[in-house]
PDB file of C-alpha atoms in Angstrom:
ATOM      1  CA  UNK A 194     161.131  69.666  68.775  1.00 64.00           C
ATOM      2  CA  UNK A 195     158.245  67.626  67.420  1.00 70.00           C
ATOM      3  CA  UNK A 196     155.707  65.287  68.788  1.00 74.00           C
ATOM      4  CA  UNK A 197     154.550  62.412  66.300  1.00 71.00           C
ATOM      5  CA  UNK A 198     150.901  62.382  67.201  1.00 77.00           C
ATOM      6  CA  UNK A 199     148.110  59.815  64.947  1.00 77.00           C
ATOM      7  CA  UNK A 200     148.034  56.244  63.928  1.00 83.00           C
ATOM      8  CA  UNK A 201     152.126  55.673  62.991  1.00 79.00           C
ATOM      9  CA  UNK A 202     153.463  55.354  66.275  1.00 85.00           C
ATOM     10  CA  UNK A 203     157.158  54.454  66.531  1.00 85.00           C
ATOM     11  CA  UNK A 204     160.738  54.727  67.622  1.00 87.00           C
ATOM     12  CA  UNK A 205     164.009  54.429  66.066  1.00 88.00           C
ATOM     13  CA  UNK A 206     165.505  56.247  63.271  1.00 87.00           C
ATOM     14  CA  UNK A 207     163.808  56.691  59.985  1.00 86.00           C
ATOM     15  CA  UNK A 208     165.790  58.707  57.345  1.00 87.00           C
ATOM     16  CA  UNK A 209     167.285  61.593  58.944  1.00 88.00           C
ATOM     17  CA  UNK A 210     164.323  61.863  61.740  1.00 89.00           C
ATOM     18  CA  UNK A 211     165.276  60.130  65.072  1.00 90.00           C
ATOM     19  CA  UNK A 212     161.991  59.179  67.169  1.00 90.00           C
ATOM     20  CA  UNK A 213     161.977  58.789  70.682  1.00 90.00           C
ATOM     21  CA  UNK A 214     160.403  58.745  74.323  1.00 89.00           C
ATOM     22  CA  UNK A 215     161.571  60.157  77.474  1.00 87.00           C
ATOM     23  CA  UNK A 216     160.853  59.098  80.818  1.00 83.00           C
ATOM     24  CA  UNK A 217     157.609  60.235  82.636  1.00 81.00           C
ATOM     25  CA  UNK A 218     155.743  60.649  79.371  1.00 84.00           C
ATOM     26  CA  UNK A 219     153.821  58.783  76.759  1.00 84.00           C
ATOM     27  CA  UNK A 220     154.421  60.823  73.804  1.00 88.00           C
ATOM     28  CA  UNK A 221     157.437  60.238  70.916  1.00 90.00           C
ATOM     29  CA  UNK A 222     159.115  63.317  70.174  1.00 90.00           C
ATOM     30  CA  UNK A 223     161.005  63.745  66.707  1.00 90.00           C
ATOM     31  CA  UNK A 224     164.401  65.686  65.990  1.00 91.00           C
ATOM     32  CA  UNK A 225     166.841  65.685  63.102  1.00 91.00           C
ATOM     33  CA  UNK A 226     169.919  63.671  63.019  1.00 89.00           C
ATOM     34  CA  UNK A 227     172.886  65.803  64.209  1.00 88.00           C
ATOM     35  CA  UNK A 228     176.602  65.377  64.406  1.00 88.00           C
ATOM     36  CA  UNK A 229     179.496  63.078  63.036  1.00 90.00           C
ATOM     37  CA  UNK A 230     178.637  59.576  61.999  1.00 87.00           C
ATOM     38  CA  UNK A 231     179.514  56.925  64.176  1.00 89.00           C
ATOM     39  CA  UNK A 232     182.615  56.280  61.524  1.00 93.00           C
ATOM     40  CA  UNK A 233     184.021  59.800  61.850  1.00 93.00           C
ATOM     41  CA  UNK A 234     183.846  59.620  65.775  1.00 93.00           C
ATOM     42  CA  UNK A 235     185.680  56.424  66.184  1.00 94.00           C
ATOM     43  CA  UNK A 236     188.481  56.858  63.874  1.00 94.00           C
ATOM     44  CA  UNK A 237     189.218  60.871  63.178  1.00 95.00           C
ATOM     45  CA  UNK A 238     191.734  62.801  65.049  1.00 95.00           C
ATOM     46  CA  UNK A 239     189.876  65.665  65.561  1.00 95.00           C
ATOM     47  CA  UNK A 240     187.286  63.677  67.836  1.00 95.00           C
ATOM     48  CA  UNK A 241     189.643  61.965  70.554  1.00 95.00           C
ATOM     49  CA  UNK A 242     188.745  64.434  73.313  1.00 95.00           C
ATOM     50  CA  UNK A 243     185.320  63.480  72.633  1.00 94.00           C
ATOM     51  CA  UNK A 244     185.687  59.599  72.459  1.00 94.00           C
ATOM     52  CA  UNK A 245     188.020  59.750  75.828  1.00 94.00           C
ATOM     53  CA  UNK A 246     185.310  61.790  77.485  1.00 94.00           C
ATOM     54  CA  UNK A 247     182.408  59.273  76.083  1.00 94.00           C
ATOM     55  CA  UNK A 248     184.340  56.979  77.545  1.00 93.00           C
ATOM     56  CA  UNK A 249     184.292  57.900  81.063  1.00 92.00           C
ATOM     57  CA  UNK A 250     180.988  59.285  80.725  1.00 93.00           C
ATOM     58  CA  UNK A 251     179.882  55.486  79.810  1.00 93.00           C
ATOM     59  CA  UNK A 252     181.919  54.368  83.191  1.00 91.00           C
ATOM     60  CA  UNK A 253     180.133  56.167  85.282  1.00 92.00           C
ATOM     61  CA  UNK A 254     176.981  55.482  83.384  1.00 91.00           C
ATOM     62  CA  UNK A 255     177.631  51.309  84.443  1.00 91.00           C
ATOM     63  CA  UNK A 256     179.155  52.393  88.086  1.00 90.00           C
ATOM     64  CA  UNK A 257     175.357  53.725  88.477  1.00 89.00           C
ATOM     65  CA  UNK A 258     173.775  50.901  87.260  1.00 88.00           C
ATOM     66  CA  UNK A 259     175.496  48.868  89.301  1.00 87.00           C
ATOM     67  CA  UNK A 260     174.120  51.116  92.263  1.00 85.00           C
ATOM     68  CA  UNK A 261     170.801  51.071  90.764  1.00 86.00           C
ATOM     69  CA  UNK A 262     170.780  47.281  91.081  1.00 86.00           C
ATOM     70  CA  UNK A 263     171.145  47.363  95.000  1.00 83.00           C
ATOM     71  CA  UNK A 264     167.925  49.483  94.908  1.00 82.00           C
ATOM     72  CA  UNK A 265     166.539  46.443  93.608  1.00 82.00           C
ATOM     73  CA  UNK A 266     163.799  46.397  96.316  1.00 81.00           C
ATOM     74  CA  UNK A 267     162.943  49.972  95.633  1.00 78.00           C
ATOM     75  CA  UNK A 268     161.418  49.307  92.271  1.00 75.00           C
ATOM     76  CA  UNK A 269     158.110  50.089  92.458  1.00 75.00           C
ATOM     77  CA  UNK A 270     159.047  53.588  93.767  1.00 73.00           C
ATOM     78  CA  UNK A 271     158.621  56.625  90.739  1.00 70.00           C
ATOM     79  CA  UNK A 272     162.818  56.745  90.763  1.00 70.00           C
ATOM     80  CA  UNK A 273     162.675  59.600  88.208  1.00 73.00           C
ATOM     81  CA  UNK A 274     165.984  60.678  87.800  1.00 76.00           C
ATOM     82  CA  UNK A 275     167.889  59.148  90.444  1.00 82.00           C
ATOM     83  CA  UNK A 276     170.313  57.392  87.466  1.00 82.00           C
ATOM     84  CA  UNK A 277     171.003  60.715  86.087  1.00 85.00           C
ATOM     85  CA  UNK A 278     172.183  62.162  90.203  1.00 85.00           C
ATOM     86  CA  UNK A 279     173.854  58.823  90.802  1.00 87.00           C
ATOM     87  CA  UNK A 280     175.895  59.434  87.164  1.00 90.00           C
ATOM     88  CA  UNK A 281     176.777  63.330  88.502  1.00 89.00           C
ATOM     89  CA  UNK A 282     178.205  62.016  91.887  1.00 90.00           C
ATOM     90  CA  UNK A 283     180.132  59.333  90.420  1.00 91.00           C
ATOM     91  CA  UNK A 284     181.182  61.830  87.688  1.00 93.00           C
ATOM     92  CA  UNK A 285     182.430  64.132  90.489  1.00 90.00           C
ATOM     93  CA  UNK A 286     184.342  60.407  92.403  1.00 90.00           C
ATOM     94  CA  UNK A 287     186.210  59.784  89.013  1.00 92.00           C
ATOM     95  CA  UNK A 288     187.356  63.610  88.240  1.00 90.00           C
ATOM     96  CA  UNK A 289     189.186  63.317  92.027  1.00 87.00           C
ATOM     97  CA  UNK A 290     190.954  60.709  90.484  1.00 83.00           C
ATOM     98  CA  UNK A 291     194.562  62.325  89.419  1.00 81.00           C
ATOM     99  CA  UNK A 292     196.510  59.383  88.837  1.00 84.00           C
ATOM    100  CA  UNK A 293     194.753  58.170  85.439  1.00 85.00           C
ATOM    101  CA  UNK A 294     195.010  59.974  82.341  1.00 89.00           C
ATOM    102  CA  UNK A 295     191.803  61.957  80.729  1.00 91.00           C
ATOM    103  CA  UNK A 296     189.845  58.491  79.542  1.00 90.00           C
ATOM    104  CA  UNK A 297     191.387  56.489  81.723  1.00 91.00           C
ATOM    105  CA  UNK A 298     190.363  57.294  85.410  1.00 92.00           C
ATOM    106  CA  UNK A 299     188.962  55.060  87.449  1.00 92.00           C
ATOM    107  CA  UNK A 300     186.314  55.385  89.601  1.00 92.00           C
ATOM    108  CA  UNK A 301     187.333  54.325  93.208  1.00 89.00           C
ATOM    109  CA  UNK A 302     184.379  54.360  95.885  1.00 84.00           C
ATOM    110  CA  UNK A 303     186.449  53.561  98.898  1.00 81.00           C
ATOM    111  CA  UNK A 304     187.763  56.566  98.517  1.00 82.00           C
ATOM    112  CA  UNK A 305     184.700  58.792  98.484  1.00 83.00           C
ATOM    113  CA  UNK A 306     182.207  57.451 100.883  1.00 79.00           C
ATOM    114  CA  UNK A 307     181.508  61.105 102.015  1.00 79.00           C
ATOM    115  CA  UNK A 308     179.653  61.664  98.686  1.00 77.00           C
ATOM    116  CA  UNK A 309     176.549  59.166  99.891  1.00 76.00           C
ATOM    117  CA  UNK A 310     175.303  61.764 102.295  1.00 72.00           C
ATOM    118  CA  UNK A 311     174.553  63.852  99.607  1.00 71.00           C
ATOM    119  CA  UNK A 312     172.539  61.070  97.612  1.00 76.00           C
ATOM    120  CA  UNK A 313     168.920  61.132  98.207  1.00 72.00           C
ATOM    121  CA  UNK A 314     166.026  58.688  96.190  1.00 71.00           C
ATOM    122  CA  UNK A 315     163.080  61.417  96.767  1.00 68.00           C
ATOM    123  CA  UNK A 316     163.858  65.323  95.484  1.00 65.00           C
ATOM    124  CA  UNK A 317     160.712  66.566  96.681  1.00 66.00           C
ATOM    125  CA  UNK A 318     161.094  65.096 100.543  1.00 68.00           C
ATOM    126  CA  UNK A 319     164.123  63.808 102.492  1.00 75.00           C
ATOM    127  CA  UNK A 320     164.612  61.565 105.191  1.00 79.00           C
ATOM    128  CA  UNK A 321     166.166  63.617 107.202  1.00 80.00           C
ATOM    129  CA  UNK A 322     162.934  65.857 107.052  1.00 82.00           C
ATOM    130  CA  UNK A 323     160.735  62.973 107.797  1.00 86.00           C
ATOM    131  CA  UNK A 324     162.659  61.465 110.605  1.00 89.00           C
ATOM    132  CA  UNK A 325     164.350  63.210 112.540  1.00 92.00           C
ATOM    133  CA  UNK A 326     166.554  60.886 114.847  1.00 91.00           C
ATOM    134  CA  UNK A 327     169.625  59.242 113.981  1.00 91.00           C
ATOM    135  CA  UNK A 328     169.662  55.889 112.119  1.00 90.00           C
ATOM    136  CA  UNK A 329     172.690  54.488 112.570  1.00 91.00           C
ATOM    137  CA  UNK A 330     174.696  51.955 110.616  1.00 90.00           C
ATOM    138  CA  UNK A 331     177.453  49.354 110.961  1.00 91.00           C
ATOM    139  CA  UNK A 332     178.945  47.446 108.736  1.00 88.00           C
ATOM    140  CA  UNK A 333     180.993  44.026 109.088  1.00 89.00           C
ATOM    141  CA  UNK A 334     182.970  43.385 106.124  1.00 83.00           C
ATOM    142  CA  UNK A 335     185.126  40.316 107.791  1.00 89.00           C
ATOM    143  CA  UNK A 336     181.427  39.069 109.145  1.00 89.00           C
ATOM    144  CA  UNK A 337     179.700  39.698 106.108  1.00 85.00           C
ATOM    145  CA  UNK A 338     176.999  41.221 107.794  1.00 88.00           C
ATOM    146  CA  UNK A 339     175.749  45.038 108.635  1.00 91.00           C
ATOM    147  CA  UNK A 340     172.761  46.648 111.004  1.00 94.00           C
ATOM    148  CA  UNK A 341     170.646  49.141 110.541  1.00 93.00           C
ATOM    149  CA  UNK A 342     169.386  50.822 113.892  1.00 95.00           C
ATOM    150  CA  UNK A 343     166.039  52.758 113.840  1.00 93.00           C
ATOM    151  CA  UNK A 344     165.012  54.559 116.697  1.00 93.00           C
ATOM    152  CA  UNK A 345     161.637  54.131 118.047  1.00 94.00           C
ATOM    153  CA  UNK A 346     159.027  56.881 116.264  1.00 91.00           C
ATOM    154  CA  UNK A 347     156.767  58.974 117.583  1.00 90.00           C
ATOM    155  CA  UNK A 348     154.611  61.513 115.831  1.00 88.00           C
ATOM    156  CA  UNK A 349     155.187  65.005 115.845  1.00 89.00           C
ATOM    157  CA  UNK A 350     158.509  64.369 118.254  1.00 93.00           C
ATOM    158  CA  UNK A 351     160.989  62.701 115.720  1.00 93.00           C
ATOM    159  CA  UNK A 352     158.585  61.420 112.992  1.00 91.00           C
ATOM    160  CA  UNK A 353     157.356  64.100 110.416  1.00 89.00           C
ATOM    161  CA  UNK A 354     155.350  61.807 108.003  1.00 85.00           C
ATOM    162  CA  UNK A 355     153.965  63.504 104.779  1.00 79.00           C
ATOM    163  CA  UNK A 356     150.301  64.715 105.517  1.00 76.00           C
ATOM    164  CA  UNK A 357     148.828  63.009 102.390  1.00 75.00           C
ATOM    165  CA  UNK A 358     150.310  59.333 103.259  1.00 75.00           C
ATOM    166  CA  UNK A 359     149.018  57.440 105.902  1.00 74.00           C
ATOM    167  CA  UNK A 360     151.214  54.151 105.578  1.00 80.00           C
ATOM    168  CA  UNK A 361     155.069  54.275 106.146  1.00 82.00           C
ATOM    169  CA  UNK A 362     157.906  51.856 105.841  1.00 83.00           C
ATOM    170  CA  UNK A 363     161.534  51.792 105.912  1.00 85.00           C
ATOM    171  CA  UNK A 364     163.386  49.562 103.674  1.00 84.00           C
ATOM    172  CA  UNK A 365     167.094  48.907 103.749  1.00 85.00           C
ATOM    173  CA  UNK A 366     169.103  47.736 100.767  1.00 83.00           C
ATOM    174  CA  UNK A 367     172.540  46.107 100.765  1.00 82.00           C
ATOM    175  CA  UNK A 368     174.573  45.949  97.765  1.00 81.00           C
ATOM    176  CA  UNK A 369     177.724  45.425  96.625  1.00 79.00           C
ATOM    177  CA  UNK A 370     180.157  47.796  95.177  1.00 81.00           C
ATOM    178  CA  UNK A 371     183.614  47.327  93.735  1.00 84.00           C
ATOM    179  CA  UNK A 372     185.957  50.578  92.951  1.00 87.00           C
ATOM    180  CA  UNK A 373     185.759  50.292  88.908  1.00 87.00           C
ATOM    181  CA  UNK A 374     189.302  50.557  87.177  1.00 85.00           C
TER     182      UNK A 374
END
């Protein structure tokens, strides 16, 4: 893999070089174009496993976005690849599905609300290790409303905060999700 390094700075294709960033750095890598055309993978035979998986794949791709929009408030958090764990669970919700056909499954949340205790925003540091008491949740659909219930923290008896941060907060985000079909 290349890095484009000097005064031309851009992204994009350019021949048969493809020019790009990735997340969490500055620099624009370089690689050769690769694969069918866009042509050949819409319309041949041999590449309708492919297209039905893409397919899915791009489901759960806007499922995730749609998640990543009730973390709305959670913005100005370094998020680095929560999209790509929130695309794996989802992934996981729409291969349960056996009544769809390969390309066609849905991705139905009500029916896997287990999955969300295995979702956390922060790889290097989880809730659970920093507090250590039960928050508890309720929600209201018919009311339209839900409550969060925090326990009352104490240091060093249920509240482990990270030596190097001072300041904490708790934020709760609501969103809406629909089962995708």
């Amino acid at each position: 893999m290349a890095r484009l390094r000097g005064p031309i700075q851009f992204t994009g294709s350019l021949g048969d070089v493809v020019a790009y960033t990735v997340d969490g750095s500055d620099a624009i890598f370089l690689r050769g174009k690769t694969g069918p055309t866009s042509k050949q993978f819409k319309t041949a035979d041999s590449y309708e496993l492919p297209r039905r998986n893409s397919t899915e794949f791009g489901g759960c791709g806007r499922a995730a976005g749609l998640v990543m929009d009730a973390f709305h408030p959670l913005r100005p958090l370094p998020l680095h690849g929560t999209s790509g764990k929130l695309t794996g669970l989802l992934k996981r919700v729409q291969v349960a599905e056996r009544r769809d056909e390969l390309g066609r499954r849905s991705i139905r949340l009500a029916h896997a609300p287990h999955l969300w205790a295995e979702f956390g925003l922060n790889k290097g540091t989880l809730m659970d290790a920093v507090v250590r008491a039960p928050i508890t949740s309720t929600l209201s659909r018919e009311g339209l409303q839900a409550t969060v219930e925090v326990p009352a923290l104490a240091v060093g008896a249920n509240f482990f905060p990270h030596g190097r941060l001072p300041l904490y907060r708790i934020v709760v985000s609501l969103g809406v999700l629909t089962d995708m079909v």
